[in-house]
Amino acid sequence: MIEADLNKPRILVFVGYYYPGHKAGGPLRTILNMVDHLSDKFDFCIVTRDRDLGDALPYENVFINKWVKVGQSQVYYCSPEKQTLSGFSKIINNTPHDLLYLNSFFDHIFTFKPLILRLFGVLADVPTLLAVRGEFSSAALRLKRFKKMGYILVSKIFGLYKNLIWHASSSLEAKDIWKSFSGVNILVALDLPSKLNLELVNEQSQSSNPESSVLRIVFLSRISPMKNLDYSLRVLKQVHAEIVFDIYGPIEDLAYWKNCQTLIKALPRNIKAEYCGPVLPEEVRNVFSRYDLFILPTRGENYGHVIAESLSVGTTVLLSDQTPWRDLSNDKLGWDIALDEIARFVDVLESVAATSAIAKKEIRDGIISTMEKKLSDPALLFANKQLFYKCLQH
């Protein structure tokens, strides 16, 4: 039996993956952070898979197909046989809620099926909020383009997304949504940072990087074309400085990873690259603290929680210009560079490699100080509260 708090509006969340999973990255972290920050105002009930991305077996020590208390939320870990129209209909209709919150446009199970039920009037008439989580960036739409364009066209014809509210995590994402669905109701609220970052950002980061001429660089993200690891390797091939390059993250695309392995083998002797495997969420900040620079030439991020975690321990970032983290050099946090300017990426790495240990320490301290202010901005919390309040009035 699900616990109820009659003093709070209830938000029923559908998301493909949730804690204790970690391989799916952004959307999972976004919802987890939202619950941590907003559970005093809203009652979150989350429907998700019973296993992590790519896993054949369900989580251990997790109750399946029943509501369980997880932190400040209640979670329904749904087995594959329950992920049907009938199964979702029972879950949704037996769970009183004030808002239905979906977290992907292209998820054919945890978004498409609830919307089919909504289209045919099977569900209660409550506001529906949809977050696209970076799926409408130009780079994301280019991957499996014809399949995605076909789905968008069919969804318009049948009115699958009619009369719902769209959640954009930035003004840039709002523009991306508008390109495909002009005239829709879009609300903008930036993703909330991890409370862990807020609690620990004041601590002095203990970088294990020795005072040497070797530049330590980390790539920490899913191994997939969107995250653009191969671009990082092509950049490194042109760098003359001595560099240790460690790669972390789950391998999501085996064919893509094989291509990256070929590029790794072709690196010059001054670049020592190694794959270090996936990282548990609680270890991410500790990993970042051991490096001078985090490189992520991503093809698109709607927020980039991993970027915030790197900066929260003072590790400089080198990014593409396809994230909301822009004008980084003005705040002395790093660089955001267009992907067609590979020479600028190379120049940045050569410059950072030539930076003294004392200067690196000063830069790290400055980043921590700046991030303390950015991550604790009360405007972020206010915008996310208003997001739900506005939806509830719809």
CSV table of C-alpha atoms in Angstrom, one decimal:
chain,number,residue,atom,x,y,z
A,1,MET,CA,0.0,0.0,0.0
A,2,ILE,CA,1.4,3.4,-1.0
A,3,GLU,CA,1.8,6.0,1.8
A,4,ALA,CA,0.0,9.2,1.2
A,5,ASP,CA,0.7,12.8,2.3
A,6,LEU,CA,-2.5,14.7,1.8
A,7,ASN,CA,-0.8,18.0,2.5
A,8,LYS,CA,1.4,17.8,-0.6
A,9,PRO,CA,0.5,17.6,-4.3
A,10,ARG,CA,1.5,14.1,-5.6
A,11,ILE,CA,3.7,13.8,-8.7
A,12,LEU,CA,3.7,10.4,-10.5
A,13,VAL,CA,7.0,10.1,-12.3
A,14,PHE,CA,7.8,7.7,-15.1
A,15,VAL,CA,11.5,7.3,-15.8
A,16,GLY,CA,13.3,4.4,-17.5
A,17,TYR,CA,16.0,4.0,-14.8
A,18,TYR,CA,16.3,5.2,-11.2
A,19,TYR,CA,18.4,4.6,-8.1
A,20,PRO,CA,20.1,2.3,-7.2
A,21,GLY,CA,20.9,2.2,-11.0
A,22,HIS,CA,23.6,4.6,-12.3
A,23,LYS,CA,24.5,3.6,-15.8
A,24,ALA,CA,21.8,5.7,-17.5
A,25,GLY,CA,23.3,9.0,-16.4
A,26,GLY,CA,21.4,12.3,-16.6
A,27,PRO,CA,17.7,11.7,-16.3
A,28,LEU,CA,18.2,9.3,-13.3
A,29,ARG,CA,20.3,11.9,-11.5
A,30,THR,CA,17.9,14.7,-12.4
A,31,ILE,CA,15.0,13.0,-10.7
A,32,LEU,CA,17.0,11.9,-7.7
A,33,ASN,CA,18.2,15.5,-7.2
A,34,MET,CA,14.7,16.8,-7.7
A,35,VAL,CA,13.3,14.5,-5.0
A,36,ASP,CA,16.1,15.5,-2.6
A,37,HIS,CA,15.4,19.2,-3.0
A,38,LEU,CA,11.6,19.3,-3.4
A,39,SER,CA,10.2,16.5,-1.3
A,40,ASP,CA,9.2,19.0,1.4
A,41,LYS,CA,6.7,20.5,-1.1
A,42,PHE,CA,5.7,17.6,-3.3
A,43,ASP,CA,5.1,13.9,-2.9
A,44,PHE,CA,7.1,12.0,-5.5
A,45,CYS,CA,6.0,8.5,-6.6
A,46,ILE,CA,8.4,7.0,-9.2
A,47,VAL,CA,7.7,4.1,-11.6
A,48,THR,CA,10.9,2.7,-13.2
A,49,ARG,CA,12.5,-0.5,-14.4
A,50,ASP,CA,13.6,-3.2,-11.9
A,51,ARG,CA,17.1,-3.3,-13.3
A,52,ASP,CA,19.9,-1.0,-14.5
A,53,LEU,CA,20.7,-0.1,-18.1
A,54,GLY,CA,21.9,-3.1,-20.0
A,55,ASP,CA,21.5,-5.5,-17.1
A,56,ALA,CA,19.7,-8.9,-17.6
A,57,LEU,CA,18.9,-9.4,-13.9
A,58,PRO,CA,17.0,-7.1,-11.5
A,59,TYR,CA,18.5,-5.2,-8.7
A,60,GLU,CA,19.4,-7.3,-5.6
A,61,ASN,CA,17.6,-6.5,-2.3
A,62,VAL,CA,14.9,-4.5,-4.1
A,63,PHE,CA,11.2,-5.4,-3.8
A,64,ILE,CA,9.7,-5.8,-7.3
A,65,ASN,CA,6.2,-4.8,-8.4
A,66,LYS,CA,5.2,-3.0,-5.2
A,67,TRP,CA,5.6,0.4,-3.8
A,68,VAL,CA,8.6,0.8,-1.6
A,69,LYS,CA,10.0,3.8,0.3
A,70,VAL,CA,13.3,5.0,-1.2
A,71,GLY,CA,14.8,8.0,0.5
A,72,GLN,CA,12.2,10.8,0.3
A,73,SER,CA,10.2,9.2,-2.5
A,74,GLN,CA,8.2,6.0,-3.1
A,75,VAL,CA,9.3,3.8,-6.0
A,76,TYR,CA,7.6,1.1,-8.0
A,77,TYR,CA,10.3,-1.2,-9.5
A,78,CYS,CA,8.5,-2.6,-12.5
A,79,SER,CA,9.5,-6.1,-13.9
A,80,PRO,CA,9.4,-6.5,-17.7
A,81,GLU,CA,6.1,-8.4,-17.7
A,82,LYS,CA,4.4,-5.5,-15.9
A,83,GLN,CA,5.6,-2.9,-18.4
A,84,THR,CA,2.5,-3.3,-20.6
A,85,LEU,CA,-0.4,-1.1,-21.3
A,86,SER,CA,-2.5,-3.1,-18.9
A,87,GLY,CA,0.2,-3.1,-16.2
A,88,PHE,CA,0.8,0.7,-16.5
A,89,SER,CA,-2.9,1.4,-16.5
A,90,LYS,CA,-3.3,-0.4,-13.2
A,91,ILE,CA,-0.4,1.3,-11.6
A,92,ILE,CA,-1.4,4.8,-12.8
A,93,ASN,CA,-5.1,4.5,-12.0
A,94,ASN,CA,-4.5,2.9,-8.6
A,95,THR,CA,-2.1,5.6,-7.6
A,96,PRO,CA,-4.0,8.9,-6.9
A,97,HIS,CA,-1.8,11.8,-8.3
A,98,ASP,CA,-2.1,15.4,-9.3
A,99,LEU,CA,0.5,15.4,-12.1
A,100,LEU,CA,2.0,12.8,-14.5
A,101,TYR,CA,5.6,13.5,-15.2
A,102,LEU,CA,7.3,11.7,-18.1
A,103,ASN,CA,11.1,11.8,-18.7
A,104,SER,CA,11.9,11.0,-22.3
A,105,PHE,CA,10.4,11.7,-25.7
A,106,PHE,CA,11.6,8.6,-27.4
A,107,ASP,CA,11.2,6.0,-24.6
A,108,HIS,CA,8.9,3.5,-26.2
A,109,ILE,CA,7.9,2.0,-22.8
A,110,PHE,CA,7.9,4.5,-20.0
A,111,THR,CA,6.7,7.4,-22.2
A,112,PHE,CA,4.9,6.0,-25.2
A,113,LYS,CA,2.7,3.6,-23.3
A,114,PRO,CA,1.4,6.1,-20.7
A,115,LEU,CA,0.7,8.5,-23.6
A,116,ILE,CA,-1.2,5.8,-25.5
A,117,LEU,CA,-3.3,5.3,-22.4
A,118,ARG,CA,-3.8,9.0,-22.1
A,119,LEU,CA,-4.8,9.3,-25.8
A,120,PHE,CA,-7.5,6.7,-25.5
A,121,GLY,CA,-8.9,8.3,-22.3
A,122,VAL,CA,-7.9,5.4,-20.0
A,123,LEU,CA,-6.2,7.6,-17.5
A,124,ALA,CA,-7.6,10.2,-15.1
A,125,ASP,CA,-7.6,13.7,-16.5
A,126,VAL,CA,-4.6,15.3,-14.8
A,127,PRO,CA,-1.9,17.6,-16.2
A,128,THR,CA,1.0,15.8,-18.0
A,129,LEU,CA,4.5,17.1,-18.0
A,130,LEU,CA,7.1,15.8,-20.5
A,131,ALA,CA,10.9,16.4,-20.1
A,132,VAL,CA,12.9,15.6,-23.3
A,133,ARG,CA,16.2,15.4,-21.5
A,134,GLY,CA,18.4,16.6,-24.4
A,135,GLU,CA,16.8,14.4,-27.0
A,136,PHE,CA,15.9,17.3,-29.3
A,137,SER,CA,19.4,18.7,-29.7
A,138,SER,CA,20.4,18.8,-33.4
A,139,ALA,CA,23.2,16.3,-32.6
A,140,ALA,CA,20.9,13.9,-30.8
A,141,LEU,CA,18.3,14.0,-33.6
A,142,ARG,CA,21.0,13.2,-36.2
A,143,LEU,CA,21.6,9.8,-34.5
A,144,LYS,CA,19.0,7.3,-36.0
A,145,ARG,CA,17.6,10.4,-37.8
A,146,PHE,CA,15.1,8.8,-40.1
A,147,LYS,CA,13.6,6.6,-37.3
A,148,LYS,CA,13.3,9.6,-35.0
A,149,MET,CA,11.8,11.9,-37.7
A,150,GLY,CA,9.3,9.2,-38.6
A,151,TYR,CA,8.2,8.9,-35.0
A,152,ILE,CA,7.8,12.6,-34.6
A,153,LEU,CA,5.7,12.8,-37.7
A,154,VAL,CA,3.4,9.9,-36.7
A,155,SER,CA,3.1,11.3,-33.2
A,156,LYS,CA,1.9,14.6,-34.6
A,157,ILE,CA,-0.6,12.9,-36.9
A,158,PHE,CA,-2.2,11.0,-34.0
A,159,GLY,CA,-2.0,13.8,-31.5
A,160,LEU,CA,0.0,11.7,-29.1
A,161,TYR,CA,1.6,14.8,-27.5
A,162,LYS,CA,-1.4,17.0,-27.7
A,163,ASN,CA,-2.3,19.3,-24.7
A,164,LEU,CA,0.7,18.3,-22.5
A,165,ILE,CA,3.3,20.6,-21.0
A,166,TRP,CA,6.9,20.5,-22.1
A,167,HIS,CA,9.8,20.8,-19.6
A,168,ALA,CA,13.0,22.3,-21.0
A,169,SER,CA,16.1,22.3,-18.9
A,170,SER,CA,17.4,25.5,-20.6
A,171,SER,CA,16.4,28.2,-23.0
A,172,LEU,CA,18.5,26.4,-25.6
A,173,GLU,CA,16.5,23.2,-25.1
A,174,ALA,CA,13.2,25.2,-25.4
A,175,LYS,CA,14.3,26.4,-28.8
A,176,ASP,CA,15.2,22.8,-29.8
A,177,ILE,CA,11.7,21.6,-28.8
A,178,TRP,CA,10.1,24.6,-30.6
A,179,LYS,CA,11.8,23.6,-33.9
A,180,SER,CA,9.9,20.2,-33.9
A,181,PHE,CA,6.8,21.2,-32.0
A,182,SER,CA,6.1,24.9,-32.6
A,183,GLY,CA,3.2,26.4,-30.6
A,184,VAL,CA,3.4,24.0,-27.7
A,185,ASN,CA,3.5,25.1,-24.0
A,186,ILE,CA,7.1,25.0,-22.8
A,187,LEU,CA,8.2,25.7,-19.2
A,188,VAL,CA,11.9,26.3,-18.5
A,189,ALA,CA,13.6,25.2,-15.3
A,190,LEU,CA,17.3,24.3,-15.0
A,191,ASP,CA,18.2,20.9,-13.5
A,192,LEU,CA,19.0,21.0,-9.8
A,193,PRO,CA,22.5,20.1,-8.6
A,194,SER,CA,23.2,17.2,-6.3
A,195,LYS,CA,22.8,18.0,-2.6
A,196,LEU,CA,26.1,16.1,-2.2
A,197,ASN,CA,27.8,18.8,-4.2
A,198,LEU,CA,26.2,21.5,-2.1
A,199,GLU,CA,27.3,19.9,1.1
A,200,LEU,CA,30.9,19.2,0.1
A,201,VAL,CA,31.7,22.0,-2.2
A,202,ASN,CA,33.4,23.9,0.6
A,203,GLU,CA,35.7,21.1,1.4
A,204,GLN,CA,39.3,21.4,0.1
A,205,SER,CA,39.7,19.0,-2.7
A,206,GLN,CA,42.6,16.6,-2.3
A,207,SER,CA,44.1,16.1,-5.7
A,208,SER,CA,46.5,13.2,-5.9
A,209,ASN,CA,48.1,14.6,-8.9
A,210,PRO,CA,51.9,14.8,-8.2
A,211,GLU,CA,53.8,17.9,-9.1
A,212,SER,CA,55.1,16.7,-12.4
A,213,SER,CA,55.1,17.7,-16.0
A,214,VAL,CA,52.4,15.0,-16.8
A,215,LEU,CA,48.9,16.4,-17.4
A,216,ARG,CA,46.2,14.1,-16.0
A,217,ILE,CA,43.0,14.2,-18.0
A,218,VAL,CA,39.8,12.3,-17.3
A,219,PHE,CA,36.8,11.3,-19.5
A,220,LEU,CA,33.9,10.2,-17.4
A,221,SER,CA,30.6,9.5,-19.2
A,222,ARG,CA,28.7,6.8,-21.1
A,223,ILE,CA,30.8,5.3,-23.9
A,224,SER,CA,28.4,6.3,-26.7
A,225,PRO,CA,28.5,8.4,-29.9
A,226,MET,CA,26.6,11.3,-28.1
A,227,LYS,CA,29.4,11.7,-25.5
A,228,ASN,CA,32.1,11.8,-28.3
A,229,LEU,CA,35.0,10.0,-26.8
A,230,ASP,CA,36.4,9.4,-30.2
A,231,TYR,CA,36.7,13.2,-30.7
A,232,SER,CA,38.8,13.4,-27.5
A,233,LEU,CA,41.1,10.7,-28.8
A,234,ARG,CA,41.5,12.6,-32.1
A,235,VAL,CA,42.4,15.7,-30.2
A,236,LEU,CA,44.9,13.9,-28.0
A,237,LYS,CA,46.6,12.5,-31.1
A,238,GLN,CA,47.7,16.0,-32.0
A,239,VAL,CA,49.0,17.0,-28.6
A,240,HIS,CA,52.8,17.0,-28.0
A,241,ALA,CA,52.7,17.3,-24.1
A,242,GLU,CA,53.0,14.2,-21.9
A,243,ILE,CA,49.4,13.2,-20.9
A,244,VAL,CA,47.8,10.5,-18.8
A,245,PHE,CA,44.3,10.0,-20.2
A,246,ASP,CA,41.9,7.8,-18.1
A,247,ILE,CA,38.5,6.8,-19.4
A,248,TYR,CA,35.6,5.9,-17.1
A,249,GLY,CA,32.0,5.0,-17.9
A,250,PRO,CA,29.8,2.1,-18.9
A,251,ILE,CA,30.2,0.8,-22.5
A,252,GLU,CA,26.8,1.5,-24.0
A,253,ASP,CA,27.7,0.9,-27.7
A,254,LEU,CA,30.2,-2.0,-28.3
A,255,ALA,CA,30.8,-1.1,-32.0
A,256,TYR,CA,31.6,2.5,-31.1
A,257,TRP,CA,33.9,1.3,-28.3
A,258,LYS,CA,35.8,-0.9,-30.8
A,259,ASN,CA,36.4,2.2,-32.9
A,260,CYS,CA,37.6,4.1,-29.9
A,261,GLN,CA,40.0,1.2,-29.0
A,262,THR,CA,41.5,1.5,-32.5
A,263,LEU,CA,42.1,5.2,-32.0
A,264,ILE,CA,43.7,4.5,-28.6
A,265,LYS,CA,46.2,2.1,-30.2
A,266,ALA,CA,47.1,4.8,-32.7
A,267,LEU,CA,47.9,7.4,-30.0
A,268,PRO,CA,51.6,8.6,-29.9
A,269,ARG,CA,53.9,7.5,-27.1
A,270,ASN,CA,53.4,10.7,-25.1
A,271,ILE,CA,49.7,9.9,-24.5
A,272,LYS,CA,49.0,7.1,-22.0
A,273,ALA,CA,45.4,6.1,-22.4
A,274,GLU,CA,43.6,3.5,-20.3
A,275,TYR,CA,40.0,2.4,-19.8
A,276,CYS,CA,39.2,2.2,-16.1
A,277,GLY,CA,35.6,0.9,-16.1
A,278,PRO,CA,32.4,2.4,-14.8
A,279,VAL,CA,32.2,4.5,-11.6
A,280,LEU,CA,29.6,4.3,-8.8
A,281,PRO,CA,27.8,7.6,-8.2
A,282,GLU,CA,29.3,8.0,-4.8
A,283,GLU,CA,32.8,7.7,-6.2
A,284,VAL,CA,32.5,10.2,-9.0
A,285,ARG,CA,33.7,13.3,-7.1
A,286,ASN,CA,36.6,11.4,-5.7
A,287,VAL,CA,37.7,10.3,-9.1
A,288,PHE,CA,37.5,13.8,-10.5
A,289,SER,CA,39.6,15.2,-7.6
A,290,ARG,CA,42.6,13.1,-8.9
A,291,TYR,CA,42.8,14.9,-12.3
A,292,ASP,CA,43.8,18.3,-13.7
A,293,LEU,CA,41.1,18.4,-16.4
A,294,PHE,CA,37.8,16.8,-17.4
A,295,ILE,CA,37.3,16.6,-21.1
A,296,LEU,CA,33.8,16.1,-22.6
A,297,PRO,CA,33.3,17.1,-26.2
A,298,THR,CA,29.7,16.0,-26.0
A,299,ARG,CA,27.3,16.3,-28.9
A,300,GLY,CA,24.6,17.6,-26.6
A,301,GLU,CA,23.6,17.8,-22.9
A,302,ASN,CA,20.4,19.3,-21.4
A,303,TYR,CA,22.3,19.9,-18.2
A,304,GLY,CA,25.4,17.8,-17.5
A,305,HIS,CA,25.4,16.6,-13.9
A,306,VAL,CA,28.9,15.2,-14.4
A,307,ILE,CA,30.1,18.6,-15.3
A,308,ALA,CA,28.8,20.1,-12.1
A,309,GLU,CA,30.5,17.3,-10.1
A,310,SER,CA,33.9,17.9,-11.8
A,311,LEU,CA,33.7,21.6,-11.1
A,312,SER,CA,32.5,21.1,-7.5
A,313,VAL,CA,35.9,19.6,-6.6
A,314,GLY,CA,37.8,22.2,-8.6
A,315,THR,CA,38.6,20.2,-11.6
A,316,THR,CA,38.7,22.3,-14.8
A,317,VAL,CA,36.5,21.3,-17.7
A,318,LEU,CA,37.0,21.3,-21.4
A,319,LEU,CA,33.7,21.0,-23.2
A,320,SER,CA,32.0,21.4,-26.5
A,321,ASP,CA,29.6,24.3,-26.9
A,322,GLN,CA,26.6,21.9,-26.9
A,323,THR,CA,25.8,22.2,-23.1
A,324,PRO,CA,24.1,24.9,-21.0
A,325,TRP,CA,27.6,25.4,-19.4
A,326,ARG,CA,28.7,28.4,-21.5
A,327,ASP,CA,31.2,31.2,-21.3
A,328,LEU,CA,33.3,29.1,-18.9
A,329,SER,CA,36.5,31.0,-19.5
A,330,ASN,CA,34.9,34.2,-18.2
A,331,ASP,CA,34.3,32.5,-14.9
A,332,LYS,CA,37.7,30.7,-15.0
A,333,LEU,CA,36.0,27.3,-14.9
A,334,GLY,CA,37.3,26.0,-18.2
A,335,TRP,CA,36.4,26.2,-21.9
A,336,ASP,CA,33.4,25.5,-24.1
A,337,ILE,CA,34.5,25.2,-27.8
A,338,ALA,CA,32.7,24.4,-31.0
A,339,LEU,CA,33.4,20.9,-32.3
A,340,ASP,CA,34.6,22.2,-35.6
A,341,GLU,CA,37.5,24.0,-33.9
A,342,ILE,CA,39.6,21.0,-33.0
A,343,ALA,CA,42.8,23.1,-33.1
A,344,ARG,CA,41.4,25.1,-30.2
A,345,PHE,CA,41.0,21.9,-28.2
A,346,VAL,CA,44.6,21.0,-28.9
A,347,ASP,CA,45.8,24.5,-27.9
A,348,VAL,CA,43.9,24.3,-24.6
A,349,LEU,CA,45.5,21.0,-23.7
A,350,GLU,CA,49.0,22.2,-24.6
A,351,SER,CA,48.4,25.4,-22.4
A,352,VAL,CA,47.1,23.4,-19.4
A,353,ALA,CA,50.0,21.0,-19.7
A,354,ALA,CA,52.4,23.9,-19.4
A,355,THR,CA,50.7,25.3,-16.3
A,356,SER,CA,52.7,25.1,-13.1
A,357,ALA,CA,51.6,23.1,-10.1
A,358,ILE,CA,51.2,26.3,-8.0
A,359,ALA,CA,49.0,27.9,-10.7
A,360,LYS,CA,46.9,24.7,-10.9
A,361,LYS,CA,46.3,24.8,-7.2
A,362,GLU,CA,45.1,28.4,-7.4
A,363,ILE,CA,42.8,27.6,-10.3
A,364,ARG,CA,41.3,24.7,-8.4
A,365,ASP,CA,40.6,26.8,-5.3
A,366,GLY,CA,39.0,29.5,-7.5
A,367,ILE,CA,36.7,27.0,-9.2
A,368,ILE,CA,35.6,25.6,-5.8
A,369,SER,CA,34.8,29.2,-4.6
A,370,THR,CA,32.8,30.0,-7.8
A,371,MET,CA,30.9,26.8,-7.8
A,372,GLU,CA,29.8,27.3,-4.2
A,373,LYS,CA,27.9,30.3,-5.4
A,374,LYS,CA,26.5,28.7,-8.6
A,375,LEU,CA,25.3,25.5,-7.0
A,376,SER,CA,23.6,27.2,-4.1
A,377,ASP,CA,21.7,29.8,-6.2
A,378,PRO,CA,18.2,30.0,-4.7
A,379,ALA,CA,16.8,30.9,-8.1
A,380,LEU,CA,17.3,27.3,-9.3
A,381,LEU,CA,15.2,25.9,-6.5
A,382,PHE,CA,12.5,28.6,-7.0
A,383,ALA,CA,12.3,27.8,-10.8
A,384,ASN,CA,11.8,24.1,-10.2
A,385,LYS,CA,9.0,24.7,-7.6
A,386,GLN,CA,7.3,27.0,-10.0
A,387,LEU,CA,7.6,24.5,-12.7
A,388,PHE,CA,5.3,22.1,-10.8
A,389,TYR,CA,3.0,24.7,-9.4
A,390,LYS,CA,2.3,26.1,-12.9
A,391,CYS,CA,1.6,22.6,-14.2
A,392,LEU,CA,-0.8,21.9,-11.3
A,393,GLN,CA,-2.8,25.0,-12.3
A,394,HIS,CA,-3.0,23.9,-15.9
